Amino acid sequence: MRMHAFLCCVLLMLPPFVAAENQQNEAEAEPVDLDSSWKYNVRIGKLERQFSTRDDSDYGEWAGFIMVGKDLNTLWLTAKGSAQRGETDSAEIRLFYSRTIRPYLGVQLGWRRDYKPEPQRDWLGFGLLAVLPYKVGADASFFIGESGRMAARLEIAYQHWFTQKLSLTPDLEANFYSEDDPERDVGSGLSDLDLGLRLRYQIIRGVSPYTGITWKGNFGNTADMIKSKGEDTSDLRIMLGVTLQY
């Protein structure tokens, strides 16, 4: 039953990518840049302090990447994590190869390691990266770990520009697991959901401070594990942060 529920969650992640494919077939395809020179990009998209509206707790959160490659083929190193009261409670890195197979659609293959919470977990990952209708960015990733353990992640974001410097970005991240992992307080099915809204202003090229709100919630068996420890399963937070790009 747990495997069936996980597979249903994965199947529910696919329709947006079908929509992106249909949009491409209906619209005139944009030309792909065939410049053969090496390219790189370094971006810390999220470096922020969060303040809970539930109590006086504060949190830190970060996410960034380094990308290098040519034309349609790139190599990515990404890192993300969070901390509470100065102690890291979640951290992961990913190393993957990305190939653009056609405009609006790319595939990814690589490795992910979860450092926190312990024990550490290693995953082989496959992903689809697409631009959906109305220029909504979507990233669906699927992972296979030790003993056949599986996971999936869906990330969706849209950046609306009011001016050349001021933008508003709603985003969503959902994580799914095929089986319980009580050592890490992770349950099968939909484990957690993160909804954010960030208002950014670019003060100079590559530096964009922002403020916003984020709601985080746990579900299913994950929520039950957290409740058993006397902890809350959802939280609304106010955030201050900065985005850096080189």
Short mmCIF file of C-alpha atoms in Angstrom, two decimals:
data_model
loop_
_atom_site.label_atom_id
_atom_site.label_comp_id
_atom_site.label_asym_id
_atom_site.label_seq_id
_atom_site.Cartn_x
_atom_site.Cartn_y
_atom_site.Cartn_z
CA MET A 1 0.00 0.00 0.00
CA ARG A 2 2.82 2.42 0.82
CA MET A 3 4.43 1.75 -2.57
CA HIS A 4 1.10 2.27 -4.34
CA ALA A 5 0.59 5.59 -2.55
CA PHE A 6 4.10 6.71 -3.46
CA LEU A 7 3.60 5.80 -7.13
CA CYS A 8 0.30 7.70 -7.19
CA CYS A 9 2.09 10.79 -5.85
CA VAL A 10 4.75 10.46 -8.56
CA LEU A 11 2.11 10.12 -11.30
CA LEU A 12 0.37 13.27 -10.04
CA MET A 13 3.65 15.15 -10.64
CA LEU A 14 3.68 14.37 -14.39
CA PRO A 15 0.73 16.35 -15.88
CA PRO A 16 2.48 19.77 -15.67
CA PHE A 17 5.33 18.40 -17.78
CA VAL A 18 2.83 17.08 -20.34
CA ALA A 19 1.32 20.57 -20.40
CA ALA A 20 4.74 22.05 -21.06
CA GLU A 21 5.20 19.63 -23.97
CA ASN A 22 1.82 20.56 -25.42
CA GLN A 23 2.61 24.24 -25.12
CA GLN A 24 5.82 23.71 -27.04
CA ASN A 25 4.05 21.87 -29.85
CA GLU A 26 1.50 24.66 -30.16
CA ALA A 27 3.96 27.55 -30.02
CA GLU A 28 6.87 28.39 -32.26
CA ALA A 29 9.99 26.90 -30.75
CA GLU A 30 12.61 29.37 -29.58
CA PRO A 31 16.07 28.89 -31.12
CA VAL A 32 18.58 27.05 -28.93
CA ASP A 33 21.89 28.80 -28.26
CA LEU A 34 24.61 26.76 -29.96
CA ASP A 35 27.56 28.83 -28.74
CA SER A 36 30.37 26.35 -28.07
CA SER A 37 32.17 28.43 -25.44
CA TRP A 38 32.36 27.36 -21.81
CA LYS A 39 29.84 28.98 -19.47
CA TYR A 40 29.48 29.15 -15.71
CA ASN A 41 27.07 30.49 -13.15
CA VAL A 42 27.34 30.80 -9.37
CA ARG A 43 24.17 31.66 -7.48
CA ILE A 44 23.13 31.69 -3.84
CA GLY A 45 19.41 31.91 -4.38
CA LYS A 46 18.45 31.69 -0.74
CA LEU A 47 20.38 33.03 2.24
CA GLU A 48 17.83 33.97 4.83
CA ARG A 49 16.75 34.34 8.44
CA GLN A 50 13.25 33.19 9.35
CA PHE A 51 11.16 34.21 12.35
CA SER A 52 8.31 32.00 13.54
CA THR A 53 4.91 33.59 14.14
CA ARG A 54 4.12 30.72 16.52
CA ASP A 55 6.77 31.46 19.15
CA ASP A 56 10.13 33.24 19.49
CA SER A 57 12.08 30.64 17.45
CA ASP A 58 14.29 31.77 14.59
CA TYR A 59 15.76 29.73 11.74
CA GLY A 60 18.33 29.97 9.00
CA GLU A 61 17.97 28.61 5.49
CA TRP A 62 20.27 28.52 2.47
CA ALA A 63 20.33 27.16 -1.10
CA GLY A 64 22.72 27.69 -3.98
CA PHE A 65 24.45 26.15 -6.97
CA ILE A 66 27.52 26.20 -9.20
CA MET A 67 26.98 25.42 -12.88
CA VAL A 68 29.60 24.91 -15.60
CA GLY A 69 29.27 23.54 -19.11
CA LYS A 70 28.80 24.10 -22.81
CA ASP A 71 25.71 24.59 -24.94
CA LEU A 72 23.16 21.93 -24.04
CA ASN A 73 25.33 19.97 -21.56
CA THR A 74 26.08 21.26 -18.06
CA LEU A 75 27.39 19.99 -14.73
CA TRP A 76 25.74 21.21 -11.53
CA LEU A 77 26.71 21.18 -7.87
CA THR A 78 23.88 22.28 -5.57
CA ALA A 79 23.59 22.62 -1.81
CA LYS A 80 20.73 23.43 0.53
CA GLY A 81 20.04 23.26 4.21
CA SER A 82 18.47 24.80 7.29
CA ALA A 83 19.35 25.52 10.90
CA GLN A 84 17.50 26.17 14.14
CA ARG A 85 19.04 28.09 17.04
CA GLY A 86 22.44 27.88 15.36
CA GLU A 87 22.41 24.10 14.82
CA THR A 88 22.05 22.55 11.37
CA ASP A 89 18.98 20.29 11.21
CA SER A 90 18.91 19.54 7.47
CA ALA A 91 21.61 19.59 4.79
CA GLU A 92 22.09 18.02 1.37
CA ILE A 93 24.29 18.30 -1.70
CA ARG A 94 23.61 17.16 -5.26
CA LEU A 95 25.98 16.60 -8.17
CA PHE A 96 24.32 15.98 -11.51
CA TYR A 97 24.66 16.20 -15.28
CA SER A 98 21.98 18.11 -17.17
CA ARG A 99 21.07 17.82 -20.83
CA THR A 100 18.64 20.12 -22.66
CA ILE A 101 16.76 17.81 -25.01
CA ARG A 102 14.56 20.51 -26.54
CA PRO A 103 13.42 24.05 -25.73
CA TYR A 104 11.51 24.19 -22.44
CA LEU A 105 12.60 20.71 -21.39
CA GLY A 106 15.77 19.15 -19.92
CA VAL A 107 16.79 15.92 -18.18
CA GLN A 108 19.13 15.45 -15.22
CA LEU A 109 21.06 12.46 -13.87
CA GLY A 110 23.23 12.42 -10.77
CA TRP A 111 23.81 11.80 -7.08
CA ARG A 112 22.42 13.28 -3.87
CA ARG A 113 23.62 12.95 -0.29
CA ASP A 114 21.54 13.89 2.74
CA TYR A 115 23.94 14.86 5.54
CA LYS A 116 21.31 15.95 8.04
CA PRO A 117 19.33 14.64 9.78
CA GLU A 118 21.48 11.64 10.51
CA PRO A 119 22.06 8.90 9.52
CA GLN A 120 23.31 10.07 6.14
CA ARG A 121 21.55 8.81 3.01
CA ASP A 122 22.84 8.49 -0.57
CA TRP A 123 20.57 8.55 -3.61
CA LEU A 124 20.82 8.05 -7.36
CA GLY A 125 18.67 10.71 -8.97
CA PHE A 126 16.88 11.40 -12.25
CA GLY A 127 15.03 14.62 -12.98
CA LEU A 128 13.00 16.63 -15.46
CA LEU A 129 13.36 20.41 -15.68
CA ALA A 130 10.70 22.30 -17.63
CA VAL A 131 9.29 25.73 -18.33
CA LEU A 132 5.50 25.44 -18.05
CA PRO A 133 2.87 27.76 -19.52
CA TYR A 134 3.16 31.38 -18.35
CA LYS A 135 6.92 30.83 -17.76
CA VAL A 136 6.45 28.84 -14.58
CA GLY A 137 9.61 26.87 -13.74
CA ALA A 138 9.19 23.26 -12.59
CA ASP A 139 11.72 20.67 -11.41
CA ALA A 140 10.61 17.07 -10.73
CA SER A 141 13.27 14.78 -9.27
CA PHE A 142 13.11 11.05 -8.54
CA PHE A 143 15.59 9.23 -6.29
CA ILE A 144 16.52 5.62 -5.54
CA GLY A 145 18.42 4.87 -2.35
CA GLU A 146 19.70 1.92 -0.36
CA SER A 147 17.49 -1.19 -0.03
CA GLY A 148 15.21 0.06 -2.79
CA ARG A 149 14.12 3.13 -0.82
CA MET A 150 12.62 5.77 -3.17
CA ALA A 151 11.90 9.48 -2.94
CA ALA A 152 10.54 12.25 -5.14
CA ARG A 153 10.63 16.03 -5.02
CA LEU A 154 8.57 18.63 -6.88
CA GLU A 155 9.67 22.27 -7.03
CA ILE A 156 7.66 25.00 -8.76
CA ALA A 157 8.43 28.73 -8.90
CA TYR A 158 7.31 31.80 -10.84
CA GLN A 159 9.01 35.19 -10.86
CA HIS A 160 6.78 38.17 -11.67
CA TRP A 161 8.60 41.41 -12.48
CA PHE A 162 6.93 44.68 -11.50
CA THR A 163 9.91 46.70 -12.74
CA GLN A 164 13.39 45.82 -14.00
CA LYS A 165 14.55 45.53 -10.37
CA LEU A 166 11.48 44.62 -8.30
CA SER A 167 10.01 41.11 -8.47
CA LEU A 168 7.67 38.80 -6.57
CA THR A 169 8.34 35.04 -6.46
CA PRO A 170 5.85 32.45 -5.19
CA ASP A 171 7.35 28.97 -4.87
CA LEU A 172 6.47 25.47 -3.74
CA GLU A 173 8.48 22.41 -2.69
CA ALA A 174 6.98 19.02 -1.86
CA ASN A 175 8.83 15.84 -0.81
CA PHE A 176 7.53 12.28 -1.07
CA TYR A 177 8.97 8.98 0.22
CA SER A 178 8.13 5.35 -0.53
CA GLU A 179 8.61 4.07 3.03
CA ASP A 180 9.06 5.18 6.61
CA ASP A 181 12.52 6.17 7.82
CA PRO A 182 11.97 6.65 11.58
CA GLU A 183 15.66 7.29 12.26
CA ARG A 184 15.29 10.56 10.32
CA ASP A 185 11.66 11.32 11.26
CA VAL A 186 10.55 10.79 7.66
CA GLY A 187 7.30 9.00 6.81
CA SER A 188 5.95 7.43 3.63
CA GLY A 189 3.80 9.37 1.17
CA LEU A 190 3.71 13.17 1.18
CA SER A 191 6.22 14.07 3.91
CA ASP A 192 6.52 17.86 3.85
CA LEU A 193 5.38 20.93 1.95
CA ASP A 194 6.99 24.37 1.80
CA LEU A 195 5.12 27.38 0.36
CA GLY A 196 6.98 30.67 0.02
CA LEU A 197 6.43 34.21 -1.22
CA ARG A 198 9.47 36.52 -1.65
CA LEU A 199 9.59 40.18 -2.67
CA ARG A 200 13.05 41.02 -4.11
CA TYR A 201 14.73 44.25 -5.09
CA GLN A 202 18.01 44.27 -7.01
CA ILE A 203 20.10 47.06 -5.52
CA ILE A 204 23.13 46.35 -7.73
CA ARG A 205 23.88 43.67 -10.30
CA GLY A 206 24.05 40.30 -8.55
CA VAL A 207 22.76 41.48 -5.14
CA SER A 208 19.02 41.28 -4.39
CA PRO A 209 17.76 41.57 -0.80
CA TYR A 210 14.25 40.28 -0.15
CA THR A 211 11.54 39.82 2.43
CA GLY A 212 8.57 37.51 2.52
CA ILE A 213 6.65 34.76 4.25
CA THR A 214 6.87 30.97 4.19
CA TRP A 215 4.58 28.24 5.43
CA LYS A 216 5.99 24.80 6.27
CA GLY A 217 3.96 21.71 7.06
CA ASN A 218 4.41 17.99 7.62
CA PHE A 219 1.88 15.33 6.68
CA GLY A 220 0.98 11.67 7.12
CA ASN A 221 3.43 9.43 8.95
CA THR A 222 6.00 12.22 9.13
CA ALA A 223 3.53 14.40 11.03
CA ASP A 224 2.74 11.50 13.37
CA MET A 225 6.45 11.02 14.18
CA ILE A 226 6.87 14.73 14.92
CA LYS A 227 3.70 14.88 17.05
CA SER A 228 4.95 11.92 19.11
CA LYS A 229 7.88 14.13 20.17
CA GLY A 230 5.54 16.91 21.24
CA GLU A 231 6.52 19.19 18.36
CA ASP A 232 4.30 21.19 16.00
CA THR A 233 3.78 20.00 12.43
CA SER A 234 3.31 23.39 10.75
CA ASP A 235 4.65 26.91 11.05
CA LEU A 236 4.16 30.29 9.39
CA ARG A 237 7.35 32.38 9.27
CA ILE A 238 8.46 35.85 8.25
CA MET A 239 11.80 36.02 6.45
CA LEU A 240 14.60 38.40 5.55
CA GLY A 241 17.29 37.35 3.09
CA VAL A 242 19.46 38.08 0.10
CA THR A 243 20.12 36.49 -3.31
CA LEU A 244 23.67 36.64 -4.67
CA GLN A 245 24.79 35.85 -8.21
CA TYR A 246 28.21 35.96 -9.85
#
